Amino acid sequence: DNQSITNVEVFPNPTNRFVTILFNSEINGDNIFYLYDYSGKLIIEKIINNNITLDFVNIPKGVYMYKINNNNENKKIGKIIII
């Protein structure tokens, strides 16, 4: 059963520091949150198993791409703007 975690919210966006990842349905197994800068450099890799708030205090302002994987499959991809 290939369950998607498309029922996930990443907010606020844009943000000046904190980003909350909120799952709107039950999640199975480990989910991994990846944050990349626009050159493709990995900035954050974090296992998330439930709703979480991440602190981006040490990340420079800019536009970043994020990806949330579950069982090595891309489940949610998007953009985060840090202002």
Short mmCIF file of N, CA and C in Angstrom, two decimals:
data_model
loop_
_atom_site.label_atom_id
_atom_site.label_comp_id
_atom_site.label_asym_id
_atom_site.label_seq_id
_atom_site.Cartn_x
_atom_site.Cartn_y
_atom_site.Cartn_z
N ASP A 1 0.85 -1.19 0.00
CA ASP A 1 0.00 0.00 0.00
C ASP A 1 0.89 1.24 0.00
N ASN A 2 0.83 1.99 -1.05
CA ASN A 2 1.67 3.17 -1.21
C ASN A 2 0.92 4.41 -0.74
N GLN A 3 0.99 4.69 0.56
CA GLN A 3 0.26 5.82 1.11
C GLN A 3 1.02 7.11 0.90
N SER A 4 0.35 8.10 0.41
CA SER A 4 0.95 9.42 0.23
C SER A 4 0.76 10.23 1.49
N ILE A 5 1.72 11.12 1.76
CA ILE A 5 1.56 12.04 2.88
C ILE A 5 1.32 13.45 2.34
N THR A 6 0.54 13.52 1.27
CA THR A 6 0.23 14.82 0.71
C THR A 6 -0.61 15.64 1.67
N ASN A 7 -1.21 15.01 2.68
CA ASN A 7 -1.99 15.73 3.68
C ASN A 7 -1.06 16.27 4.76
N VAL A 8 -0.09 17.04 4.34
CA VAL A 8 0.86 17.64 5.28
C VAL A 8 0.94 19.13 4.97
N GLU A 9 0.96 19.93 6.02
CA GLU A 9 1.08 21.38 5.87
C GLU A 9 2.43 21.82 6.38
N VAL A 10 3.06 22.73 5.66
CA VAL A 10 4.33 23.33 6.06
C VAL A 10 4.08 24.83 6.11
N PHE A 11 4.13 25.40 7.31
CA PHE A 11 3.74 26.80 7.47
C PHE A 11 4.44 27.43 8.67
N PRO A 12 4.52 28.75 8.83
CA PRO A 12 4.11 29.74 7.83
C PRO A 12 5.13 29.80 6.70
N ASN A 13 4.70 30.31 5.60
CA ASN A 13 5.58 30.41 4.44
C ASN A 13 5.15 31.61 3.62
N PRO A 14 5.95 32.68 3.61
CA PRO A 14 7.33 32.77 4.12
C PRO A 14 7.39 32.82 5.65
N THR A 15 8.60 32.58 6.16
CA THR A 15 8.83 32.57 7.60
C THR A 15 10.06 33.40 7.92
N ASN A 16 10.14 33.88 9.15
CA ASN A 16 11.37 34.54 9.56
C ASN A 16 12.19 33.70 10.52
N ARG A 17 11.63 32.56 10.98
CA ARG A 17 12.41 31.70 11.86
C ARG A 17 11.85 30.29 11.98
N PHE A 18 10.61 30.16 12.42
CA PHE A 18 10.05 28.85 12.73
C PHE A 18 9.16 28.33 11.60
N VAL A 19 9.23 27.03 11.35
CA VAL A 19 8.34 26.37 10.39
C VAL A 19 7.73 25.16 11.08
N THR A 20 6.41 25.05 10.99
CA THR A 20 5.70 23.91 11.56
C THR A 20 5.34 22.94 10.45
N ILE A 21 5.56 21.65 10.72
CA ILE A 21 5.15 20.59 9.80
C ILE A 21 4.02 19.85 10.50
N LEU A 22 2.85 19.91 9.89
CA LEU A 22 1.64 19.37 10.50
C LEU A 22 1.07 18.30 9.59
N PHE A 23 0.99 17.07 10.10
CA PHE A 23 0.41 15.97 9.36
C PHE A 23 -1.08 15.91 9.66
N ASN A 24 -1.90 15.91 8.62
CA ASN A 24 -3.35 15.91 8.78
C ASN A 24 -3.95 14.51 8.78
N SER A 25 -3.12 13.50 8.71
CA SER A 25 -3.59 12.12 8.76
C SER A 25 -2.50 11.29 9.42
N GLU A 26 -2.84 10.08 9.78
CA GLU A 26 -1.87 9.20 10.43
C GLU A 26 -0.72 8.90 9.49
N ILE A 27 0.48 8.90 10.05
CA ILE A 27 1.66 8.60 9.24
C ILE A 27 2.25 7.28 9.72
N ASN A 28 2.77 6.53 8.79
CA ASN A 28 3.36 5.23 9.10
C ASN A 28 4.86 5.29 8.85
N GLY A 29 5.64 4.83 9.82
CA GLY A 29 7.08 4.77 9.63
C GLY A 29 7.74 6.11 9.77
N ASP A 30 9.03 6.13 9.46
CA ASP A 30 9.82 7.35 9.57
C ASP A 30 9.63 8.23 8.35
N ASN A 31 9.45 9.50 8.59
CA ASN A 31 9.47 10.50 7.54
C ASN A 31 10.74 11.30 7.72
N ILE A 32 11.36 11.65 6.61
CA ILE A 32 12.59 12.43 6.68
C ILE A 32 12.35 13.75 5.97
N PHE A 33 12.66 14.83 6.68
CA PHE A 33 12.55 16.19 6.14
C PHE A 33 13.92 16.62 5.66
N TYR A 34 13.98 17.06 4.41
CA TYR A 34 15.22 17.57 3.82
C TYR A 34 14.99 19.02 3.42
N LEU A 35 15.98 19.86 3.69
CA LEU A 35 15.95 21.25 3.23
C LEU A 35 17.20 21.50 2.42
N TYR A 36 17.02 22.02 1.20
CA TYR A 36 18.12 22.29 0.28
C TYR A 36 18.14 23.76 -0.09
N ASP A 37 19.35 24.31 -0.27
CA ASP A 37 19.40 25.64 -0.87
C ASP A 37 19.25 25.50 -2.38
N TYR A 38 19.20 26.63 -3.07
CA TYR A 38 18.89 26.54 -4.51
C TYR A 38 20.04 26.01 -5.35
N SER A 39 21.24 25.87 -4.75
CA SER A 39 22.33 25.22 -5.49
C SER A 39 22.25 23.70 -5.34
N GLY A 40 21.30 23.23 -4.48
CA GLY A 40 21.13 21.80 -4.27
C GLY A 40 21.86 21.28 -3.05
N LYS A 41 22.51 22.17 -2.30
CA LYS A 41 23.23 21.75 -1.09
C LYS A 41 22.24 21.41 0.02
N LEU A 42 22.45 20.25 0.65
CA LEU A 42 21.60 19.82 1.75
C LEU A 42 21.92 20.65 2.99
N ILE A 43 20.90 21.30 3.54
CA ILE A 43 21.05 22.16 4.71
C ILE A 43 20.59 21.45 5.98
N ILE A 44 19.47 20.75 5.90
CA ILE A 44 18.91 20.03 7.05
C ILE A 44 18.43 18.66 6.58
N GLU A 45 18.68 17.65 7.40
CA GLU A 45 18.09 16.33 7.23
C GLU A 45 17.63 15.89 8.62
N LYS A 46 16.33 15.69 8.79
CA LYS A 46 15.80 15.39 10.12
C LYS A 46 14.68 14.37 10.02
N ILE A 47 14.76 13.35 10.87
CA ILE A 47 13.68 12.36 10.94
C ILE A 47 12.53 12.97 11.73
N ILE A 48 11.34 12.90 11.16
CA ILE A 48 10.14 13.42 11.83
C ILE A 48 9.09 12.33 11.84
N ASN A 49 8.58 12.03 13.02
CA ASN A 49 7.57 10.98 13.15
C ASN A 49 6.22 11.52 13.56
N ASN A 50 6.16 12.82 13.76
CA ASN A 50 4.89 13.45 14.12
C ASN A 50 5.01 14.95 13.86
N ASN A 51 4.01 15.70 14.24
CA ASN A 51 4.03 17.14 14.03
C ASN A 51 5.22 17.75 14.76
N ILE A 52 5.85 18.74 14.12
CA ILE A 52 7.08 19.31 14.67
C ILE A 52 7.20 20.76 14.23
N THR A 53 7.86 21.56 15.06
CA THR A 53 8.23 22.92 14.68
C THR A 53 9.75 22.97 14.61
N LEU A 54 10.26 23.40 13.46
CA LEU A 54 11.70 23.52 13.24
C LEU A 54 12.12 24.97 13.40
N ASP A 55 13.31 25.17 13.97
CA ASP A 55 13.87 26.51 14.18
C ASP A 55 14.95 26.74 13.13
N PHE A 56 14.73 27.72 12.26
CA PHE A 56 15.68 28.04 11.19
C PHE A 56 16.53 29.25 11.54
N VAL A 57 16.80 29.47 12.83
CA VAL A 57 17.49 30.68 13.29
C VAL A 57 18.87 30.85 12.63
N ASN A 58 19.57 29.77 12.35
CA ASN A 58 20.92 29.86 11.79
C ASN A 58 20.97 29.72 10.27
N ILE A 59 19.82 29.76 9.64
CA ILE A 59 19.78 29.61 8.18
C ILE A 59 19.61 30.99 7.54
N PRO A 60 20.49 31.34 6.61
CA PRO A 60 20.40 32.67 5.98
C PRO A 60 19.08 32.88 5.23
N LYS A 61 18.69 34.12 5.10
CA LYS A 61 17.50 34.46 4.33
C LYS A 61 17.66 33.96 2.91
N GLY A 62 16.53 33.55 2.31
CA GLY A 62 16.59 33.08 0.93
C GLY A 62 15.46 32.14 0.62
N VAL A 63 15.55 31.54 -0.56
CA VAL A 63 14.55 30.60 -1.03
C VAL A 63 15.17 29.20 -0.98
N TYR A 64 14.43 28.27 -0.38
CA TYR A 64 14.90 26.91 -0.19
C TYR A 64 13.85 25.93 -0.71
N MET A 65 14.31 24.75 -1.07
CA MET A 65 13.42 23.67 -1.45
C MET A 65 13.38 22.66 -0.31
N TYR A 66 12.20 22.11 -0.05
CA TYR A 66 12.12 21.05 0.94
C TYR A 66 11.50 19.81 0.32
N LYS A 67 11.80 18.69 0.96
CA LYS A 67 11.27 17.40 0.52
C LYS A 67 10.99 16.60 1.78
N ILE A 68 9.85 15.92 1.81
CA ILE A 68 9.54 14.99 2.89
C ILE A 68 9.39 13.62 2.26
N ASN A 69 10.22 12.69 2.71
CA ASN A 69 10.20 11.31 2.19
C ASN A 69 9.62 10.38 3.23
N ASN A 70 8.93 9.35 2.75
CA ASN A 70 8.46 8.28 3.60
C ASN A 70 8.81 6.98 2.89
N ASN A 71 9.59 6.12 3.55
CA ASN A 71 10.03 4.86 2.95
C ASN A 71 10.75 5.11 1.63
N ASN A 72 11.62 6.12 1.61
CA ASN A 72 12.48 6.46 0.46
C ASN A 72 11.71 6.93 -0.77
N GLU A 73 10.47 7.32 -0.59
CA GLU A 73 9.70 7.86 -1.71
C GLU A 73 9.37 9.32 -1.44
N ASN A 74 9.51 10.17 -2.46
CA ASN A 74 9.15 11.57 -2.31
C ASN A 74 7.65 11.67 -2.10
N LYS A 75 7.26 12.29 -1.02
CA LYS A 75 5.84 12.41 -0.72
C LYS A 75 5.37 13.86 -0.75
N LYS A 76 6.26 14.78 -0.46
CA LYS A 76 5.88 16.20 -0.47
C LYS A 76 7.12 16.99 -0.82
N ILE A 77 6.97 17.85 -1.81
CA ILE A 77 8.08 18.70 -2.25
C ILE A 77 7.53 20.11 -2.34
N GLY A 78 8.31 21.08 -1.90
CA GLY A 78 7.84 22.45 -1.97
C GLY A 78 8.98 23.43 -1.75
N LYS A 79 8.58 24.68 -1.61
CA LYS A 79 9.53 25.78 -1.47
C LYS A 79 9.24 26.48 -0.15
N ILE A 80 10.30 26.87 0.55
CA ILE A 80 10.18 27.67 1.78
C ILE A 80 10.98 28.94 1.57
N ILE A 81 10.40 30.07 1.90
CA ILE A 81 11.08 31.35 1.81
C ILE A 81 11.37 31.83 3.22
N ILE A 82 12.64 32.09 3.50
CA ILE A 82 13.04 32.62 4.81
C ILE A 82 13.34 34.10 4.62
N ILE A 83 12.64 34.94 5.39
CA ILE A 83 12.76 36.39 5.22
C ILE A 83 13.43 37.03 6.42
#
